[in-house]
Each structure stands twice: as C-alpha cells, then as structure tokens.
XYZ file of C-alpha atoms in Angstrom:
733
model
C 0.000 0.000 0.000
C 1.342 3.442 -0.917
C 2.022 5.754 2.014
C -0.523 8.598 2.284
C 1.005 11.853 0.993
C 1.857 14.123 3.947
C -0.765 16.738 3.100
C -3.555 14.152 2.774
C -2.806 12.702 6.216
C -6.009 12.834 8.337
C -5.700 15.279 11.249
C -6.833 12.673 13.771
C -3.631 10.729 13.165
C -1.479 13.800 13.679
C -3.312 15.782 16.377
C -5.355 13.138 18.148
C -9.089 12.411 17.769
C -10.483 15.078 20.147
C -8.821 18.103 18.493
C -9.386 16.648 15.006
C -13.116 16.248 15.719
C -13.506 19.906 16.750
C -11.524 21.042 13.692
C -13.700 18.954 11.365
C -17.032 19.956 12.920
C -16.402 23.643 13.537
C -13.858 24.685 10.924
C -14.346 22.106 8.139
C -10.684 21.030 8.370
C -9.989 17.309 7.828
C -6.449 16.852 6.560
C -3.000 18.327 7.182
C -3.362 20.210 3.879
C -6.677 21.749 4.999
C -5.065 22.999 8.195
C -2.074 24.471 6.352
C -4.563 26.465 4.226
C -6.351 27.809 7.327
C -4.623 31.180 7.220
C -4.287 33.706 10.076
C -6.952 36.404 9.982
C -4.470 38.991 11.255
C -1.263 39.249 13.286
C -0.689 40.756 16.696
C 2.633 42.332 17.448
C 3.515 41.587 21.019
C 4.684 45.162 21.408
C 1.467 46.586 19.915
C -1.534 45.190 21.685
C -5.129 44.883 20.546
C -7.214 47.910 21.286
C -9.417 46.883 24.163
C -11.282 50.121 23.527
C -12.672 48.717 20.250
C -14.038 45.358 21.384
C -17.266 44.269 19.666
C -20.148 43.066 21.847
C -21.215 39.421 21.788
C -18.293 38.387 19.609
C -15.629 35.839 20.284
C -12.384 37.801 20.542
C -8.699 37.136 21.106
C -6.741 39.908 22.823
C -3.140 40.264 23.924
C -2.803 42.279 27.144
C -1.091 42.681 30.485
C -2.573 41.961 33.916
C -2.983 45.237 35.852
C -4.427 43.725 39.027
C -6.130 40.576 40.338
C -8.451 40.295 43.347
C -10.068 37.268 44.934
C -13.474 37.882 46.551
C -15.492 35.492 48.713
C -19.266 35.642 48.803
C -22.254 33.660 50.028
C -24.502 31.942 47.502
C -27.026 29.098 47.420
C -24.194 26.721 46.538
C -21.760 28.103 49.103
C -23.984 29.420 51.927
C -21.204 30.032 54.475
C -19.428 32.697 52.440
C -17.178 30.136 50.727
C -18.076 31.145 47.141
C -15.050 32.529 45.328
C -14.821 35.020 42.478
C -11.548 36.131 40.903
C -11.632 39.515 39.150
C -8.662 40.313 36.937
C -8.212 43.661 35.197
C -6.138 43.624 32.025
C -4.892 46.594 30.042
C -3.246 47.272 26.719
C -2.751 51.007 27.038
C -5.894 51.794 25.014
C -8.413 50.499 27.503
C -9.104 48.163 30.397
C -11.130 44.981 30.488
C -12.442 42.952 33.386
C -11.980 39.153 33.429
C -13.996 37.096 35.884
C -13.559 33.486 37.087
C -15.856 31.643 39.534
C -15.829 28.650 41.834
C -13.220 25.944 41.417
C -12.117 27.690 38.192
C -10.327 30.442 40.176
C -7.338 28.436 41.480
C -5.204 28.164 38.335
C -5.673 31.773 37.121
C -5.169 33.046 40.691
C -1.698 31.458 40.707
C -0.811 32.393 37.108
C -2.383 35.778 36.335
C -0.201 37.952 38.524
C 0.120 41.700 37.902
C 2.605 42.368 35.095
C 1.956 39.000 33.387
C 1.279 39.156 29.630
C -1.059 36.671 28.018
C -3.450 36.036 25.154
C -7.063 35.882 26.294
C -10.015 34.527 24.309
C -13.698 34.626 25.149
C -17.051 36.216 24.390
C -17.438 39.891 25.206
C -20.390 40.621 27.492
C -21.542 43.529 29.659
C -21.886 43.384 33.454
C -22.669 46.473 35.534
C -22.268 48.593 32.403
C -18.672 47.388 31.966
C -17.276 45.083 29.306
C -16.038 41.759 30.604
C -14.920 38.280 29.571
C -16.291 35.530 31.815
C -14.006 32.477 32.210
C -11.833 33.343 29.218
C -9.318 30.809 27.965
C -5.795 32.207 28.181
C -2.249 31.406 27.175
C 0.673 33.002 29.021
C 3.294 34.648 26.830
C 6.582 33.698 28.450
C 9.756 34.791 26.697
C 12.319 31.970 26.803
C 15.370 32.785 28.896
C 17.617 33.262 25.869
C 14.991 35.305 24.013
C 15.746 38.976 24.454
C 12.975 41.383 25.338
C 13.368 43.105 21.938
C 12.790 40.014 19.819
C 9.944 38.944 22.084
C 8.221 42.312 21.766
C 8.687 42.397 17.993
C 7.438 38.887 17.184
C 4.260 38.557 15.108
C 1.596 36.361 16.699
C -0.820 34.863 14.128
C -4.483 35.184 15.165
C -6.548 32.482 13.444
C -10.253 32.363 12.618
C -11.307 30.455 15.742
C -14.403 29.162 17.494
C -15.516 29.045 21.107
C -14.460 25.384 21.125
C -10.963 26.013 19.792
C -8.960 29.139 20.623
C -6.627 30.786 18.152
C -3.457 29.703 19.979
C -4.560 26.064 20.057
C -4.937 26.263 16.275
C -1.474 27.892 16.242
C -0.025 24.985 18.270
C -1.655 22.451 15.936
C -0.086 24.308 13.008
C 3.345 24.090 14.659
C 2.881 20.323 14.614
C 1.967 20.084 10.905
C 4.099 22.927 9.533
C 7.072 20.670 8.601
C 4.730 18.940 6.097
C 4.487 22.237 4.174
C 7.849 21.319 2.588
C 6.039 18.556 0.697
C 3.296 20.791 -0.732
C 3.131 20.241 -4.493
C 3.326 23.610 -6.256
C 0.345 24.137 -8.620
C 1.856 27.168 -10.388
C 3.930 26.237 -13.434
C 7.603 27.192 -12.831
C 7.920 29.768 -15.646
C 4.737 31.543 -14.513
C 5.945 31.693 -10.886
C 9.409 32.898 -11.771
C 8.120 35.390 -14.335
C 6.002 37.040 -11.639
C 8.606 36.831 -8.886
C 6.396 34.721 -6.606
C 7.795 32.554 -3.784
C 7.290 28.759 -3.861
C 4.223 27.282 -2.165
C 6.164 25.641 0.736
C 7.868 28.985 1.403
C 4.534 30.862 1.244
C 2.954 28.465 3.749
C 5.871 28.837 6.172
C 5.813 32.620 5.872
C 2.042 32.975 6.314
C 2.028 30.908 9.530
C 5.427 31.894 10.988
C 6.374 35.310 9.621
C 9.469 37.045 10.961
C 8.639 40.359 9.304
C 5.697 42.099 7.688
C 7.428 41.633 4.326
C 7.134 37.851 4.861
C 3.351 38.219 5.239
C 3.095 40.324 2.063
C 5.150 37.825 0.019
C 3.081 34.910 1.279
C -0.231 36.665 0.609
C 0.760 37.687 -2.915
C 1.638 34.075 -3.700
C -1.459 32.493 -2.084
C -3.784 34.951 -3.841
C -2.298 33.872 -7.161
C -2.929 30.227 -6.289
C -6.592 30.866 -5.571
C -7.209 33.012 -8.617
C -5.244 30.776 -10.966
C -6.647 27.396 -9.887
C -10.210 28.763 -10.052
C -9.613 30.299 -13.488
C -8.079 27.040 -14.775
C -11.226 25.220 -13.622
C -13.389 27.732 -15.515
C -11.138 27.692 -18.597
C -11.377 23.879 -18.748
C -15.156 24.202 -18.433
C -15.251 26.612 -21.396
C -12.941 24.325 -23.356
C -15.149 21.287 -22.646
C -18.291 23.226 -23.626
C -16.669 24.154 -26.907
C -16.329 20.408 -27.671
C -20.049 19.647 -27.021
C -22.277 19.270 -30.065
C -25.220 21.628 -30.585
C -27.555 22.278 -33.482
C -26.587 25.555 -35.213
C -29.671 27.828 -35.356
C -29.606 30.430 -38.120
C -32.622 32.673 -38.810
C -34.184 32.533 -42.291
C -33.884 35.778 -44.244
C -37.687 35.840 -44.787
C -38.810 34.202 -41.533
C -40.538 35.256 -38.330
C -37.554 37.341 -37.108
C -37.502 39.413 -40.310
C -41.286 39.875 -40.075
C -40.963 40.950 -36.425
C -38.143 43.422 -37.141
C -40.091 44.937 -40.021
C -42.959 45.855 -37.662
C -40.911 47.346 -34.823
C -42.251 50.875 -34.165
C -38.784 52.039 -33.064
C -35.183 51.418 -34.000
C -32.999 49.211 -31.811
C -30.250 50.965 -29.874
C -26.668 50.554 -31.031
C -26.072 48.355 -27.954
C -29.061 46.107 -28.693
C -27.871 45.615 -32.264
C -24.302 44.815 -31.212
C -25.350 42.329 -28.502
C -27.860 40.676 -30.885
C -25.070 40.149 -33.416
C -22.891 38.483 -30.749
C -25.799 36.195 -29.840
C -26.663 35.316 -33.464
C -22.987 34.480 -34.125
C -23.033 32.116 -31.099
C -26.332 30.514 -32.167
C -24.887 29.755 -35.618
C -22.049 27.596 -34.209
C -22.186 23.851 -33.670
C -21.396 24.012 -29.943
C -23.728 25.461 -27.293
C -23.756 29.186 -26.615
C -23.168 30.089 -22.966
C -23.712 33.815 -22.697
C -24.438 36.181 -19.817
C -26.408 39.270 -20.857
C -25.972 42.059 -18.328
C -28.105 45.080 -18.804
C -29.063 48.049 -16.741
C -32.644 48.074 -15.557
C -34.703 49.045 -18.608
C -31.940 48.712 -21.203
C -34.117 46.463 -23.368
C -32.793 42.990 -22.509
C -36.204 41.386 -23.114
C -36.214 42.685 -26.695
C -32.742 41.187 -27.307
C -33.832 37.854 -25.782
C -37.038 37.784 -27.840
C -35.120 38.327 -31.093
C -32.791 35.436 -30.135
C -35.831 33.215 -29.452
C -37.375 34.147 -32.822
C -34.102 33.302 -34.590
C -34.267 29.799 -33.067
C -37.949 29.391 -34.056
C -36.931 30.401 -37.595
C -34.403 27.567 -37.591
C -37.095 25.044 -36.645
C -36.330 24.898 -32.912
C -38.129 25.927 -29.738
C -37.107 28.484 -27.115
C -37.919 28.425 -23.401
C -37.759 31.425 -21.085
C -37.457 30.720 -17.376
C -38.664 33.417 -14.938
C -38.191 33.361 -11.151
C -41.809 34.169 -10.175
C -45.300 33.627 -11.576
C -45.962 37.381 -11.654
C -42.887 37.810 -13.815
C -43.645 34.820 -16.062
C -47.157 36.168 -16.708
C -45.763 39.607 -17.345
C -43.132 38.332 -19.817
C -45.822 36.298 -21.563
C -48.030 39.371 -21.856
C -45.276 41.652 -23.115
C -43.919 39.060 -25.595
C -47.369 38.370 -27.085
C -48.071 42.124 -27.276
C -44.718 42.800 -28.975
C -45.314 39.967 -31.467
C -48.971 40.714 -32.224
C -50.394 38.268 -34.805
C -46.973 36.592 -35.091
C -47.821 34.974 -31.738
C -51.061 33.468 -33.049
C -49.715 30.407 -34.820
C -52.438 27.950 -35.811
C -55.181 30.469 -34.983
C -57.545 32.434 -37.177
C -55.983 35.783 -37.962
C -52.481 34.527 -37.226
C -49.741 35.727 -39.589
C -48.191 33.295 -42.113
C -44.935 32.970 -40.166
C -46.667 32.922 -36.775
C -45.853 30.536 -33.960
C -47.614 29.828 -30.671
C -46.383 31.442 -27.438
C -47.498 29.444 -24.402
C -47.350 30.130 -20.681
C -46.640 27.348 -18.195
C -46.835 27.994 -14.434
C -47.605 25.865 -11.382
C -50.990 27.436 -10.689
C -52.554 26.960 -14.148
C -55.806 25.023 -14.462
C -55.581 21.394 -15.593
C -57.093 21.957 -19.040
C -54.888 24.932 -19.923
C -51.871 23.039 -18.648
C -52.665 19.939 -20.737
C -53.014 22.066 -23.855
C -49.694 23.876 -23.163
C -47.869 20.540 -22.662
C -49.345 19.204 -25.897
C -48.269 22.325 -27.842
C -44.705 21.876 -26.549
C -44.487 18.163 -27.317
C -45.809 18.570 -30.883
C -43.703 21.639 -31.637
C -46.835 23.727 -32.244
C -45.514 26.224 -29.654
C -42.220 27.786 -30.695
C -41.868 29.808 -27.504
C -42.736 28.836 -23.937
C -42.471 31.170 -20.956
C -42.749 29.761 -17.472
C -41.537 29.331 -13.932
C -39.691 26.277 -12.652
C -42.861 24.334 -13.599
C -41.064 24.076 -16.981
C -38.492 21.768 -15.392
C -40.892 19.055 -14.250
C -40.473 15.593 -15.736
C -43.833 15.721 -17.527
C -42.716 18.630 -19.722
C -41.439 17.325 -23.084
C -40.146 19.521 -25.911
C -40.293 18.735 -29.601
C -36.857 20.331 -30.235
C -35.528 22.653 -27.534
C -32.892 24.929 -29.085
C -32.491 27.851 -26.653
C -32.974 28.393 -22.940
C -33.223 31.997 -21.694
C -32.896 32.360 -17.910
C -34.098 35.657 -16.443
C -32.479 37.019 -13.275
C -29.942 34.229 -12.976
C -29.165 34.653 -9.283
C -32.647 33.461 -8.369
C -32.227 30.133 -10.124
C -30.469 27.120 -8.739
C -27.889 25.547 -10.991
C -29.755 22.214 -10.826
C -32.829 23.906 -12.303
C -30.884 25.307 -15.225
C -29.309 21.909 -15.749
C -32.635 20.052 -15.696
C -34.012 22.356 -18.394
C -30.905 21.974 -20.520
C -31.300 18.201 -20.268
C -34.607 18.448 -22.144
C -32.952 19.126 -25.495
C -31.991 16.277 -27.856
C -28.569 17.915 -27.882
C -27.490 20.564 -25.361
C -29.504 23.723 -26.149
C -27.930 27.164 -26.356
C -28.090 29.137 -23.088
C -28.636 32.866 -22.548
C -28.617 34.130 -18.963
C -30.011 37.637 -18.328
C -29.372 39.716 -15.246
C -30.301 43.291 -14.390
C -27.914 43.317 -11.443
C -24.768 44.820 -12.890
C -21.799 42.703 -11.901
C -18.315 44.210 -11.734
C -16.047 42.719 -14.375
C -13.931 40.787 -11.885
C -16.924 39.172 -10.226
C -18.257 38.197 -13.636
C -14.853 36.630 -14.387
C -14.881 34.757 -11.082
C -18.482 33.670 -10.776
C -19.650 33.442 -14.368
C -16.213 32.675 -15.751
C -17.654 29.912 -17.898
C -20.054 32.325 -19.635
C -19.128 34.856 -22.295
C -20.416 38.280 -21.224
C -22.382 40.871 -23.200
C -23.258 44.230 -21.646
C -26.171 46.521 -22.575
C -25.328 49.870 -21.030
C -27.389 52.175 -23.211
C -30.991 53.062 -22.374
C -33.494 53.002 -25.263
C -34.546 56.362 -26.684
C -37.532 57.833 -24.863
C -36.532 56.485 -21.432
C -36.434 59.239 -18.842
C -33.917 59.983 -16.120
C -34.857 59.104 -12.535
C -34.250 61.672 -9.787
C -33.509 60.033 -6.420
C -33.567 61.714 -2.997
C -33.063 60.553 0.591
C -35.960 61.536 2.905
C -34.699 61.663 6.529
C -38.030 61.013 8.260
C -36.670 61.189 11.818
C -34.590 64.397 11.467
C -37.047 66.181 9.172
C -40.616 64.853 9.445
C -41.879 67.605 7.117
C -39.802 65.997 4.323
C -41.965 62.865 4.620
C -45.160 64.947 4.453
C -43.755 66.570 1.298
C -43.051 63.098 -0.160
C -46.755 62.211 0.031
C -47.638 65.594 -1.560
C -45.289 64.716 -4.445
C -47.105 61.389 -4.896
C -50.454 63.256 -5.047
C -49.013 65.697 -7.610
C -47.896 62.804 -9.844
C -51.369 61.213 -9.635
C -53.024 64.557 -10.448
C -50.878 64.682 -13.614
C -52.422 61.323 -14.574
C -49.458 59.186 -13.442
C -49.164 56.361 -10.897
C -46.892 55.530 -7.961
C -45.392 52.615 -6.022
C -44.850 52.525 -2.261
C -42.456 49.719 -1.263
C -42.233 48.219 2.253
C -39.862 45.549 3.608
C -42.556 43.373 5.199
C -46.085 42.081 4.472
C -47.581 42.507 7.948
C -50.080 39.653 8.327
C -50.082 37.253 11.312
C -47.397 34.906 10.038
C -45.122 37.870 9.651
C -46.111 39.190 13.050
C -44.873 36.009 14.705
C -41.520 36.395 13.021
C -41.346 40.040 13.994
C -41.396 39.156 17.690
C -37.944 37.574 17.401
C -36.223 40.876 16.883
C -32.756 41.132 15.494
C -30.288 43.313 17.430
C -30.732 46.025 14.776
C -34.490 45.998 15.293
C -34.021 46.152 19.039
C -31.802 49.158 18.557
C -34.431 50.861 16.443
C -37.265 49.807 18.731
C -39.659 48.884 15.949
C -40.098 46.196 13.332
C -39.788 47.170 9.648
C -42.833 48.847 8.100
C -45.408 46.503 6.603
C -47.428 46.700 3.392
C -50.847 46.062 4.935
C -50.470 48.635 7.744
C -48.879 51.257 5.504
C -51.575 50.905 2.821
C -54.306 51.369 5.412
C -52.611 54.439 6.989
C -52.006 56.072 3.597
C -55.559 55.449 2.362
C -56.939 57.016 5.565
C -54.346 59.778 5.829
C -52.021 61.529 3.366
C -53.332 59.693 0.251
C -57.039 59.687 1.176
C -59.257 59.756 -1.903
C -56.681 58.037 -4.158
C -57.165 54.445 -5.355
C -54.675 52.474 -3.207
C -54.116 48.708 -3.633
C -51.650 46.137 -2.242
C -49.412 43.448 -3.764
C -47.247 40.913 -1.919
C -45.777 37.437 -2.331
C -48.299 35.511 -0.246
C -51.329 36.516 -2.306
C -52.805 33.771 -4.525
C -51.280 33.988 -8.044
C -54.570 34.972 -9.675
C -55.062 37.839 -7.210
C -51.517 39.058 -7.805
C -52.034 38.999 -11.542
C -55.391 40.790 -11.240
C -53.823 43.593 -9.166
C -50.956 43.975 -11.664
C -53.437 44.100 -14.552
C -55.493 46.785 -12.793
C -52.353 48.783 -12.065
C -51.107 48.421 -15.655
C -54.545 49.495 -16.931
C -54.422 52.648 -14.776
C -57.268 51.597 -12.454
C -55.010 51.861 -9.368
C -53.243 55.140 -8.460
C -50.849 53.876 -5.780
C -49.605 50.308 -5.426
C -48.236 49.460 -1.956
C -46.042 46.398 -2.421
C -43.154 44.297 -1.167
C -40.160 43.644 -3.407
C -42.266 41.364 -5.661
C -42.194 44.336 -8.024
C -38.394 44.370 -8.007
C -37.916 42.382 -11.176
C -39.376 43.050 -14.571
C -42.675 44.771 -13.730
C -43.267 47.234 -16.551
C -45.843 50.018 -16.168
C -44.639 53.031 -18.226
C -47.205 55.341 -16.584
C -45.720 54.801 -13.089
C -43.456 57.773 -12.382
C -42.959 57.884 -8.598
C -41.704 55.397 -6.036
C -41.454 55.859 -2.271
C -39.316 53.185 -0.544
C -40.105 52.988 3.183
C -37.319 51.915 5.572
C -34.995 52.087 2.575
C -32.036 51.283 4.850
C -33.399 47.726 5.183
C -32.652 47.001 1.510
C -29.326 46.298 -0.189
C -27.797 48.724 -2.683
C -28.452 46.485 -5.716
C -32.019 45.885 -4.597
C -32.731 49.616 -4.279
C -31.291 50.134 -7.757
C -33.501 47.338 -9.125
C -36.610 48.759 -7.454
C -35.913 52.268 -8.685
C -35.751 50.937 -12.246
C -39.514 50.340 -12.142
C -40.262 54.072 -12.569
C -39.432 56.455 -15.394
C -40.086 53.724 -17.959
C -42.183 56.034 -20.129
C -41.624 59.547 -21.443
C -42.242 61.342 -18.101
C -39.289 61.653 -15.694
C -39.102 59.255 -12.748
C -38.841 60.111 -9.058
C -37.557 57.783 -6.321
C -37.735 58.794 -2.633
C -35.697 56.751 -0.129
C -37.326 57.155 3.299
C -35.191 56.339 6.355
C -35.019 57.064 10.071
C -31.303 56.279 10.294
C -29.094 59.116 11.590
C -27.023 61.275 9.260
C -23.631 59.736 10.116
C -24.671 56.060 9.976
C -23.272 53.654 7.328
C -26.885 52.978 6.264
C -27.370 56.647 5.375
C -24.083 56.723 3.449
C -25.314 53.724 1.463
C -28.578 55.522 0.614
C -26.690 58.693 -0.334
C -24.611 56.587 -2.736
C -27.765 55.199 -4.387
C -29.277 58.684 -4.661
C -26.094 60.096 -6.191
C -25.705 57.812 -9.232
C -27.791 55.844 -11.710
C -24.753 53.806 -12.778
C -25.483 50.245 -11.693
C -21.870 49.128 -12.154
C -20.641 51.865 -9.820
C -23.302 50.860 -7.266
C -22.443 47.181 -7.516
C -18.850 48.045 -6.592
C -20.056 50.005 -3.549
C -22.343 47.106 -2.643
C -19.532 44.596 -2.919
C -17.162 46.694 -0.849
C -19.749 46.911 1.920
C -20.729 43.261 2.028
C -18.665 40.173 2.419
C -17.703 38.745 -0.949
C -19.241 35.408 -0.049
C -22.724 36.891 -0.260
C -22.113 38.070 -3.775
C -20.307 35.009 -5.012
C -23.105 32.929 -3.525
C -23.197 29.398 -4.710
C -20.181 29.766 -6.958
C -18.113 29.791 -3.816
C -20.131 27.217 -1.918
C -18.455 24.396 -0.060
C -15.927 25.150 2.645
C -13.006 23.911 0.574
C -13.463 26.208 -2.353
C -14.348 29.491 -0.685
C -11.936 32.323 -1.306
C -9.598 32.763 1.628
C -7.028 35.260 0.422
C -8.529 36.720 -2.709
C -10.691 39.843 -2.438
C -12.644 40.074 -5.665
C -12.736 43.854 -5.892
C -9.232 44.643 -4.616
C -7.464 41.907 -6.557
C -8.876 42.822 -9.930
C -5.494 42.676 -11.677
C -4.575 39.278 -10.239
C -7.897 37.795 -11.421
C -7.624 39.270 -14.927
C -4.015 38.080 -15.326
C -4.812 34.646 -13.897
C -7.654 34.294 -16.395
C -5.331 35.015 -19.328
C -2.656 32.609 -18.065
C -5.270 29.909 -17.413
C -6.766 30.235 -20.904
C -3.291 29.976 -22.461
C -2.325 26.868 -20.476
C -5.644 25.063 -21.057
C -5.554 25.789 -24.796
C -2.169 24.042 -25.051
C -2.798 21.223 -22.558
C -6.532 20.773 -21.793
C -6.004 17.719 -19.564
C -3.022 19.309 -17.760
C -0.940 16.209 -18.463
C 2.264 18.225 -18.259
C 1.229 19.838 -14.948
C 0.408 17.055 -12.457
C 0.666 19.372 -9.402
C -1.896 21.742 -10.935
C -4.205 18.774 -11.572
C -3.924 17.776 -7.908
C -4.744 21.336 -6.764
C -7.710 21.344 -9.116
C -9.005 18.067 -7.716
C -8.744 19.520 -4.207
C -10.652 22.647 -5.267
C -13.262 20.705 -7.170
C -14.631 18.623 -4.390
C -17.857 17.048 -5.585
C -20.165 19.939 -4.844
C -17.901 22.306 -6.715
C -17.443 19.944 -9.650
C -21.219 19.673 -10.050
C -21.551 23.422 -9.797
C -19.187 23.972 -12.702
C -20.678 21.055 -14.634
C -24.059 22.715 -14.456
C -23.005 26.350 -14.541
C-alpha cells in the first residue's frame, strides 16, 4: 500500500481524535493540507496590543494584554452558603483600555496562581456587559513567556498569528496544531507552473505556507499573501477555462434565422429602432447561435436597457431555424408579465395555428404551477408537438412531464434566483445541449463576472433606449425632518393629479405569520425599537391619511397567483393610483405610466435591490422620481449607502459600492459554496489585476494542454478545489 502523501494525512492521526473532531465539525478542516490552508486572519505584534477600547459586543475575541491587578473575593450563595463562594476579578490593560476578566468557583485556582500583575497573556472569550462594563467571563488564556535566551526586543517584535477560531478552539490552540503540521508544508506540491511563478517573482508554495504561519517580518506576510492569492485566482480560473474548453467540444444544433422568416417579419414591424447596444449584442448572440457548440452567454443590462427585446429576437431566430425556445422566470408574476409583453410585442406573429395569425406565426405558451388542468394539458401538448415555438414559465417548466419537440435555446431571467440544478434540468430536455442565454439586471463588476460566471461569455447593454427618462432620487430623513416625509406624500399626489401612478415599497407584508416572526427581533431591530414597516399597515394608513381619496391597492408574495395577476393588470390598466407592495415588483414589472416610487425603511434594503426597485419608474416619457425614506441618523453607514444610491444611476458603480460593503461570499453565492473552495485570500474587488491576469494565463495553459498532463501538481490542486459539490456546480453552470 502506498504511504498517504503528507498533506492528505487525516488530522486525527497527527493531532489526536479530540482536536481533530472539533476542527472537522467547527472549521471544516480534515487533513494536514486543509489545516495548512487555514490562514491567520491577522497578526498581533507583542509590542502593539489589541485595542481593548474597540471590542465588539457578543463576539468571540482574542486579545493580547497585560494583567494590571487581580483580586479574589469570597461571597455567600445558594451553593456556598457560608461565604465560601469565590470570584476572581482580573483587570487587564493594553494602554488603550481596560477589560475585566472574571472566574468563579473551582475555576479560580489556576488563574489566581498564574495571572499575577505584570503577566502578559493572550485571552479569548465572548465579550459581554456586566454592571455597564465590558467583561470576559471564564476566558481561555495562554501566558506569553519569553524563553530565557529570548531577548525582550525580539519577544516584543514577534508577530503572533491570530486564526479564525471558534468558542471550542482558541486561536493559539490552532497555532499549536499548526506548529505540529508545519514541517509537512515542505512537501506541498506547487500548482503554479515554474515559468509563470518565476516570471512574476512569486515565492514557492512551501515557502509561502511557512511565511504565512510563521512570519518574521511584515514583508514575509506580504510575500506569502501575494503568492497564495495567485494560487486561488489561478486554480479557479483554470477550472473555468477547462469548463469553457469542454463546452466548446459539445455538439449543438446551429440555429440560423431565415432571411424571410418570423424574425424578419418581427423586425419589419418594430415601431422604433434598436439601440446601437441592442444591435451589437444581438449580433454576438446570433454568431453564437450559428455555431455547432452550445452558446453560454451572460447578458448584463441596466434596468430598462431592453434585454427582453434582445432575448425575444434570439428566441425568434431559433424558431426560424425550426427549434423551440424556453424562457425561465423566477416568479409567476414575472412569467405572466413576460408572456403578456412578448405576445403584445409579437402581435399576430404569436397566433400560430389560430384564425388571424400571420403566415410565419408561432404559438407562445405560458406554463406555471398554478394553471388550471385543461390549460396546462393544452400547453404541454403544444410543446411536445412543436406547435408552440416559444414557452415562458416558472420552474414548472423543469418538471419531468414537460417534453419539448426540439428545444434549441434556454433563456434564464435574473440568474441569481435560479439554482444551478434547475438550469441543468431544463438543458437536459434538449436532444442535444440547447444554447443558453442568462439575463441579469444586477450589474456585476467585471472581476466578479470573471470569477463567478467565468464559464459564460459576457455581453453588456449599457445604453438606455430612446424615450426612457432619467430618474431623480432623494433621501428623505423622516426622523430628522418629518416635514420631508409629508412633502413626499404631496409629491405622490401631484404625480397622480398629472395622470401618473406611484409605487410605495415596504420591507414586510404585515399579516399574522409575519407578526410572529417580527417578535424575534434582530439586534438592529431592538436598537431601532420597531419592526420594519409593513405593506398592509402602511396601505391602510395612507388610504386614511395623506393619500385619502386616491385608489390604493396592495401586492405581496403571499397573495394567490390569480389575485396578484389581477392587481398587476389593474395597475397596468391605470385603475389603481398607488400600489403598496413588497419587493415582488423588483424584477421586470413594466408600467410606463408609473413615475414615482417611495421606498419605506430604505435602509433595510441592499444597494443592488434599491437600484432594481428604482428601475420600475421612469419607464415612459415622463421623468421618474424615487424617494428613499429612512429614520437612520445622518452619520450612519446605512445613510451613506442611501446617499450613494441617490447620487448615481450607474449600476456598475453601485455594484462596486455594494460589494465593498458586504462580504464577498454573499455576492459570489453558490459559486463559492463548499468550505473547501471558498476564497480565503482573494478579495474580488481589490485583486482585480490578479484575477484578470490569472484568467489570461489559465486560458493559455488550457488551450495548449486541456487535460493538464504536463502539470500534475496543478491537476492535484484542481481536484482539491473541485470537491464534488464544486465539480457539479461547474458542470451545471
């Protein structure tokens, strides 16, 4: 039997079963290699201690400090009625602040002997408040003793790695475990090809691992980080480049539109000319559709840039070539809306097989979960026979019963709402893999697109169609200036008097089920002393108060689908003046006559979401107005976020701000799922250059050696990155 390579050695053999179990359960670390890639979060210099003044509440912290004094108190309690209860109070300081440590009962003996004034130690525990003072109760601690031969200077200058830790395993215990496995770093196989590493002046992987865990200087840390970032970016980009290469080998049916077919007939009737951007992106898509391997394209477009028109022309091109196209929408409201707008845009071209249908016409069917049995049967029949060239639906399209005659193109709207499995299941319904077009209105910075959607080619629509109006956005500070809120409702009335309509958006629905959830308040809610505003309450207050006499209606996600559709139809037809809604209107709702939007508790929404919501107004010729109502104070981060949204309509700029304010993991979502493959060193926004360069290098290497036969160490790194979950993700992406 071959010996297990050092880095694949299970931790329980090296560290013992108890420590290994905690590492596996709480940190997802199973092998020596996993532990070596568990990098320090930061470094403490023994001479420069953590600021006790900045400790966060309720968080597990590690601090390095000196004992200022220690006092043992005795007290009477139910357990020790004769005054034999013992409490040890230790005050520690780091020059910036003081912190109380407290130990009780039998737990006082060891610290009482060891934590003498003047002693330095690392302390770890959860920060709590007692008698209005911060304290750590029963913290774990590790004394920092300089060895006899170690001079005070070197001791004070040493860098102590602080690791991402858990209550069950303190940072220094992780550090000790790393001391044990660090010699194995010498055997780490280097995934970067030699010429690439040398050309960029990067240290070897064994050296980087030693320097990240045991740095002597800050320069060591920088060298190690630069190298480890390259590893992450490069291995991920190689995985994506191989995916693109494999896709290029798959067979697909080329779909070319006929010069005198349904697409030509549709274009001839368009009452407007396509924007330059729409034409350019359409050409890219048609070129992809004409090839004999499947298109994989991401279409990014600002809210209202005309993505649906581009997608519809692609679907018509496929119908022309004898195939069928399916459009997948995340919600029933949106599927119905797409179906309505597509049939309206196509007119009699959508009436295939019906009286009055044009010669080139096809059928456009809708398929959702809540359809009646008869309508559903007919839709399924039209798909199976090929009578319907275009189908628009929700994930009901993915069910086993749905059979296509010849599925040639899948269009996925708002990609981030769809699971990869769902996209995959729909693609599996073609005789050969269908072409894939993914649309998103959430602008994604270039680097994130390269990291998350690296297996998709990207097209960007950044031009608004002629006739679209600018949207003015303003923050309404309801707490500081209540008269601003009163003015907001006057503005809504003014818009309605001009014959326009308005949306009012709230974070919550406000029926009983929601009420139960609201009782469990988050710390933020506690701080603000009220739950987020709700649609049902707000609608009632507005109809009785500032908007009395206007036609006010509500829309939210828990209404039956037919009711939702009826409300949207009434609003679209102008029979409702003000629609009070949750974020169900965020995606794709198109009512050109709606010119004003008031977003209540706007600080409860993310930057991208506010940008999406705002895109629902100003869709006609009249200018749009978006009012962001908040009670957050002027200096708060939430207000700064709202000011950023109000100051620009550039979605790409906002997505950068959004990404800088959130953890990358939220944005990368499932593409970074699985503990093994999450980014540890790479910051997607800051490391833009590394990602772009790694992508180029990866494409070059994969083109010359798709199976990486000449680079066995890179293959091994790839296998480690692509644990099964990850492999499936890329397979289906």
